[in-house]
PDB file of C-alpha atoms in Angstrom:
ATOM      1  CA  MET A  22     111.401  88.828  85.595  1.00 74.00           C
ATOM      2  CA  ALA A  23     109.381  88.478  82.409  1.00 85.00           C
ATOM      3  CA  TRP A  24     106.000  89.010  84.085  1.00 88.00           C
ATOM      4  CA  SER A  25     107.143  92.150  85.858  1.00 87.00           C
ATOM      5  CA  GLY A  26     108.741  93.451  82.662  1.00 88.00           C
ATOM      6  CA  LEU A  27     105.461  92.879  80.875  1.00 90.00           C
ATOM      7  CA  GLY A  28     103.696  94.653  83.718  1.00 88.00           C
ATOM      8  CA  TRP A  29     106.018  97.644  83.391  1.00 85.00           C
ATOM      9  CA  SER A  30     105.218  97.791  79.677  1.00 89.00           C
ATOM     10  CA  HIS A  31     101.508  97.900  80.485  1.00 88.00           C
ATOM     11  CA  CYS A  32     102.187 100.652  83.015  1.00 90.00           C
ATOM     12  CA  LEU A  33     103.955 102.747  80.383  1.00 87.00           C
ATOM     13  CA  LEU A  34     100.899 102.274  78.164  1.00 90.00           C
ATOM     14  CA  GLY A  35      98.641 103.464  80.983  1.00 90.00           C
ATOM     15  CA  GLU A  36      97.072 100.030  81.480  1.00 93.00           C
ATOM     16  CA  LEU A  37      97.496 100.065  85.246  1.00 92.00           C
ATOM     17  CA  ALA A  38      95.160  97.220  86.259  1.00 94.00           C
ATOM     18  CA  THR A  39      96.866  94.837  83.829  1.00 93.00           C
ATOM     19  CA  ALA A  40     100.270  96.135  84.926  1.00 91.00           C
ATOM     20  CA  LYS A  41      99.480  95.393  88.558  1.00 92.00           C
ATOM     21  CA  GLU A  42      98.265  91.864  87.749  1.00 94.00           C
ATOM     22  CA  CYS A  43     101.398  91.063  85.763  1.00 92.00           C
ATOM     23  CA  ILE A  44     103.794  92.422  88.369  1.00 91.00           C
ATOM     24  CA  GLU A  45     101.976  90.623  91.190  1.00 92.00           C
ATOM     25  CA  LYS A  46     102.334  87.398  89.186  1.00 92.00           C
ATOM     26  CA  GLY A  47     106.033  88.160  88.681  1.00 89.00           C
ATOM     27  CA  ILE A  48     106.522  88.710  92.422  1.00 88.00           C
ATOM     28  CA  SER A  49     104.651  85.508  93.245  1.00 90.00           C
ATOM     29  CA  LEU A  50     106.668  83.401  90.790  1.00 90.00           C
ATOM     30  CA  HIS A  51     109.916  84.952  91.987  1.00 89.00           C
ATOM     31  CA  ARG A  52     109.073  84.082  95.596  1.00 87.00           C
ATOM     32  CA  GLN A  53     108.019  80.541  94.643  1.00 88.00           C
ATOM     33  CA  ALA A  54     111.321  80.021  92.849  1.00 91.00           C
ATOM     34  CA  GLY A  55     113.176  81.088  95.987  1.00 86.00           C
ATOM     35  CA  MET A  56     115.424  83.483  94.116  1.00 82.00           C
ATOM     36  CA  PRO A  57     116.847  86.135  96.453  1.00 76.00           C
ATOM     37  CA  TYR A  58     118.252  88.358  93.714  1.00 81.00           C
ATOM     38  CA  PHE A  59     116.294  91.110  91.961  1.00 88.00           C
ATOM     39  CA  MET A  60     113.165  90.879  94.122  1.00 91.00           C
ATOM     40  CA  SER A  61     114.022  94.552  94.566  1.00 93.00           C
ATOM     41  CA  LEU A  62     113.335  95.169  90.877  1.00 92.00           C
ATOM     42  CA  HIS A  63     109.884  93.601  91.091  1.00 92.00           C
ATOM     43  CA  LEU A  64     109.062  95.770  94.112  1.00 94.00           C
ATOM     44  CA  MET A  65     110.375  98.910  92.415  1.00 94.00           C
ATOM     45  CA  LEU A  66     108.124  98.289  89.417  1.00 94.00           C
ATOM     46  CA  ALA A  67     105.172  97.543  91.704  1.00 94.00           C
ATOM     47  CA  ALA A  68     105.811 100.862  93.452  1.00 96.00           C
ATOM     48  CA  MET A  69     105.672 102.747  90.160  1.00 94.00           C
ATOM     49  CA  VAL A  70     102.360 101.132  89.217  1.00 95.00           C
ATOM     50  CA  ASP A  71     101.011 101.987  92.672  1.00 96.00           C
ATOM     51  CA  LEU A  72     102.192 105.578  92.277  1.00 95.00           C
ATOM     52  CA  ASP A  73     100.577 105.951  88.866  1.00 93.00           C
ATOM     53  CA  SER A  74      97.396 104.392  90.310  1.00 94.00           C
ATOM     54  CA  GLY A  75      97.337 106.939  93.132  1.00 94.00           C
ATOM     55  CA  ASN A  76      98.094 104.395  95.853  1.00 95.00           C
ATOM     56  CA  LEU A  77     100.865 106.402  97.510  1.00 96.00           C
ATOM     57  CA  ALA A  78     101.047 104.382 100.745  1.00 96.00           C
ATOM     58  CA  SER A  79     101.570 101.101  98.890  1.00 96.00           C
ATOM     59  CA  ALA A  80     104.030 102.788  96.520  1.00 97.00           C
ATOM     60  CA  LYS A  81     106.102 104.009  99.473  1.00 97.00           C
ATOM     61  CA  ASP A  82     105.996 100.608 101.197  1.00 97.00           C
ATOM     62  CA  ASN A  83     107.056  98.772  98.035  1.00 96.00           C
ATOM     63  CA  ILE A  84     109.862 101.159  97.153  1.00 98.00           C
ATOM     64  CA  GLU A  85     111.269 101.167 100.685  1.00 98.00           C
ATOM     65  CA  GLN A  86     111.216  97.375 100.809  1.00 96.00           C
ATOM     66  CA  GLY A  87     112.815  97.173  97.359  1.00 95.00           C
ATOM     67  CA  LEU A  88     115.467  99.716  98.332  1.00 97.00           C
ATOM     68  CA  ARG A  89     116.361  97.706 101.433  1.00 96.00           C
ATOM     69  CA  LEU A  90     116.630  94.486  99.399  1.00 94.00           C
ATOM     70  CA  SER A  91     118.701  96.123  96.659  1.00 96.00           C
ATOM     71  CA  LYS A  92     121.196  97.361  99.258  1.00 96.00           C
ATOM     72  CA  GLN A  93     121.412  93.923 100.865  1.00 94.00           C
ATOM     73  CA  ALA A  94     122.000  92.234  97.511  1.00 94.00           C
ATOM     74  CA  GLY A  95     124.422  94.847  96.146  1.00 95.00           C
ATOM     75  CA  GLU A  96     122.111  95.610  93.199  1.00 96.00           C
ATOM     76  CA  LYS A  97     123.493  99.095  92.703  1.00 97.00           C
ATOM     77  CA  TRP A  98     121.503 100.207  89.652  1.00 97.00           C
ATOM     78  CA  VAL A  99     118.230  99.080  91.258  1.00 96.00           C
ATOM     79  CA  GLU A 100     119.249 100.837  94.466  1.00 97.00           C
ATOM     80  CA  ALA A 101     119.939 104.026  92.519  1.00 98.00           C
ATOM     81  CA  MET A 102     116.620 103.948  90.649  1.00 97.00           C
ATOM     82  CA  SER A 103     114.787 103.077  93.863  1.00 97.00           C
ATOM     83  CA  LEU A 104     116.223 106.216  95.437  1.00 98.00           C
ATOM     84  CA  VAL A 105     115.048 108.240  92.445  1.00 98.00           C
ATOM     85  CA  PHE A 106     111.567 106.739  92.628  1.00 97.00           C
ATOM     86  CA  LEU A 107     111.427 107.171  96.418  1.00 98.00           C
ATOM     87  CA  GLY A 108     112.088 110.856  95.830  1.00 98.00           C
ATOM     88  CA  ARG A 109     109.320 110.982  93.247  1.00 97.00           C
ATOM     89  CA  ILE A 110     106.887 109.239  95.599  1.00 97.00           C
ATOM     90  CA  LEU A 111     107.713 111.563  98.507  1.00 97.00           C
ATOM     91  CA  ALA A 112     107.341 114.640  96.310  1.00 96.00           C
ATOM     92  CA  LYS A 113     103.897 113.529  95.206  1.00 94.00           C
ATOM     93  CA  SER A 114     102.717 112.473  98.648  1.00 93.00           C
ATOM     94  CA  ASP A 115     103.771 115.376 100.877  1.00 91.00           C
ATOM     95  CA  ARG A 116     105.090 118.740  99.740  1.00 88.00           C
ATOM     96  CA  SER A 117     106.770 119.280 103.120  1.00 92.00           C
ATOM     97  CA  LEU A 118     109.119 116.416 102.162  1.00 94.00           C
ATOM     98  CA  SER A 119     110.344 118.117  98.983  1.00 94.00           C
ATOM     99  CA  ASP A 120     113.889 118.701 100.258  1.00 95.00           C
ATOM    100  CA  GLN A 121     114.214 115.057 101.240  1.00 97.00           C
ATOM    101  CA  ALA A 122     112.674 114.015  97.922  1.00 97.00           C
ATOM    102  CA  LYS A 123     115.191 116.080  95.960  1.00 97.00           C
ATOM    103  CA  GLU A 124     118.078 114.620  97.959  1.00 98.00           C
ATOM    104  CA  TYR A 125     116.971 111.054  97.210  1.00 98.00           C
ATOM    105  CA  VAL A 126     116.795 111.848  93.496  1.00 98.00           C
ATOM    106  CA  ARG A 127     120.210 113.559  93.597  1.00 98.00           C
ATOM    107  CA  GLU A 128     121.758 110.542  95.331  1.00 98.00           C
ATOM    108  CA  GLY A 129     120.231 108.226  92.744  1.00 98.00           C
ATOM    109  CA  ILE A 130     121.621 110.378  89.933  1.00 98.00           C
ATOM    110  CA  ARG A 131     125.089 110.363  91.548  1.00 98.00           C
ATOM    111  CA  MET A 132     125.008 106.583  91.754  1.00 98.00           C
ATOM    112  CA  LEU A 133     123.785 106.174  88.165  1.00 98.00           C
ATOM    113  CA  LYS A 134     126.493 108.519  86.885  1.00 97.00           C
ATOM    114  CA  GLY A 135     129.086 106.538  88.830  1.00 97.00           C
ATOM    115  CA  LEU A 136     127.789 103.330  87.281  1.00 98.00           C
ATOM    116  CA  ASN A 137     127.725 105.018  83.844  1.00 97.00           C
ATOM    117  CA  VAL A 138     124.127 103.912  83.278  1.00 96.00           C
ATOM    118  CA  LEU A 139     123.196 106.870  81.108  1.00 96.00           C
ATOM    119  CA  PRO A 140     119.744 105.744  79.920  1.00 97.00           C
ATOM    120  CA  LEU A 141     118.570 105.464  83.527  1.00 97.00           C
ATOM    121  CA  CYS A 142     120.415 108.631  84.467  1.00 97.00           C
ATOM    122  CA  SER A 143     118.499 110.529  81.792  1.00 97.00           C
ATOM    123  CA  GLN A 144     115.209 109.217  83.198  1.00 97.00           C
ATOM    124  CA  ALA A 145     116.320 110.333  86.659  1.00 98.00           C
ATOM    125  CA  TYR A 146     116.890 113.877  85.343  1.00 98.00           C
ATOM    126  CA  LEU A 147     113.342 113.865  83.983  1.00 97.00           C
ATOM    127  CA  ILE A 148     112.051 112.806  87.399  1.00 96.00           C
ATOM    128  CA  MET A 149     114.170 115.502  89.061  1.00 97.00           C
ATOM    129  CA  ALA A 150     112.500 118.037  86.781  1.00 96.00           C
ATOM    130  CA  GLU A 151     109.108 116.783  87.961  1.00 95.00           C
ATOM    131  CA  VAL A 152     110.134 116.921  91.634  1.00 96.00           C
ATOM    132  CA  LEU A 153     111.515 120.448  91.243  1.00 97.00           C
ATOM    133  CA  LEU A 154     108.402 121.590  89.431  1.00 94.00           C
ATOM    134  CA  ASN A 155     106.236 120.197  92.246  1.00 92.00           C
ATOM    135  CA  ASP A 156     108.337 122.334  94.615  1.00 93.00           C
ATOM    136  CA  GLY A 157     107.817 125.479  92.539  1.00 94.00           C
ATOM    137  CA  LYS A 158     111.406 125.546  91.227  1.00 95.00           C
ATOM    138  CA  ARG A 159     110.418 126.117  87.609  1.00 94.00           C
ATOM    139  CA  LEU A 160     113.791 127.320  86.300  1.00 96.00           C
ATOM    140  CA  LYS A 161     115.740 124.466  87.900  1.00 96.00           C
ATOM    141  CA  ALA A 162     113.100 122.048  86.654  1.00 95.00           C
ATOM    142  CA  LEU A 163     113.565 123.366  83.127  1.00 94.00           C
ATOM    143  CA  GLY A 164     117.330 122.845  83.340  1.00 96.00           C
ATOM    144  CA  ASN A 165     116.868 119.212  84.334  1.00 97.00           C
ATOM    145  CA  LEU A 166     114.215 118.719  81.685  1.00 96.00           C
ATOM    146  CA  LEU A 167     116.532 120.068  78.991  1.00 95.00           C
ATOM    147  CA  ARG A 168     119.385 117.853  80.205  1.00 97.00           C
ATOM    148  CA  ALA A 169     117.117 114.802  80.068  1.00 97.00           C
ATOM    149  CA  LYS A 170     115.884 115.810  76.621  1.00 96.00           C
ATOM    150  CA  ARG A 171     119.439 116.125  75.250  1.00 97.00           C
ATOM    151  CA  MET A 172     120.346 112.733  76.653  1.00 97.00           C
ATOM    152  CA  PHE A 173     117.191 111.120  75.249  1.00 97.00           C
ATOM    153  CA  LYS A 174     117.952 112.557  71.806  1.00 97.00           C
ATOM    154  CA  THR A 175     121.572 111.390  71.906  1.00 97.00           C
ATOM    155  CA  MET A 176     120.569 107.859  72.911  1.00 97.00           C
ATOM    156  CA  HIS A 177     117.537 107.717  70.575  1.00 97.00           C
ATOM    157  CA  MET A 178     115.160 107.153  73.496  1.00 96.00           C
ATOM    158  CA  ASP A 179     112.058 108.245  71.592  1.00 95.00           C
ATOM    159  CA  TYR A 180     109.463 107.164  74.159  1.00 92.00           C
ATOM    160  CA  TRP A 181     111.162 109.210  76.866  1.00 92.00           C
ATOM    161  CA  LEU A 182     111.865 112.104  74.518  1.00 94.00           C
ATOM    162  CA  ALA A 183     108.134 112.350  73.813  1.00 93.00           C
ATOM    163  CA  LEU A 184     107.533 112.756  77.562  1.00 90.00           C
ATOM    164  CA  THR A 185     109.656 115.917  77.549  1.00 91.00           C
ATOM    165  CA  LYS A 186     107.095 117.624  75.326  1.00 85.00           C
ATOM    166  CA  LYS A 187     104.783 118.165  78.300  1.00 68.00           C
ATOM    167  CA  PRO A 188     104.797 121.810  79.381  1.00 54.00           C
ATOM    168  CA  VAL A 189     106.953 122.773  82.368  1.00 50.00           C
TER     169      VAL A 189
END
């Protein structure tokens, strides 16, 4: 898990090549160890690096595989975030899939609320704002952005709060 976590940190810093290397190492070590649990998390992080790198096909493949594994293993929070990220990937890859994308994000948010995982829920609202904006729903996007911003402030999530400063 450590290598993929390090990779995610590099992704957040915009260092995508290093992020990909780290996450690939994390996936390889995880497979070598024969651990069936949380492979879904590695794949979800790999999907986000692929998305940020513009490799939409690989992002979709990784997130779908991770989603399937998270469901099999009962990893509910990873399943929920994978749904959110699948929605984000679909919204970026094909505008005709925007309704499906929004539904995946909504389902992820419902699951995260049910699990009471508020930090991830707040990130999901930020992603919903992005998906809605991509679909031309500026007012609804703003509502989700403001909700995410309030949650980030309440939980002192400064990195994520800074992301809300981008114009909608």
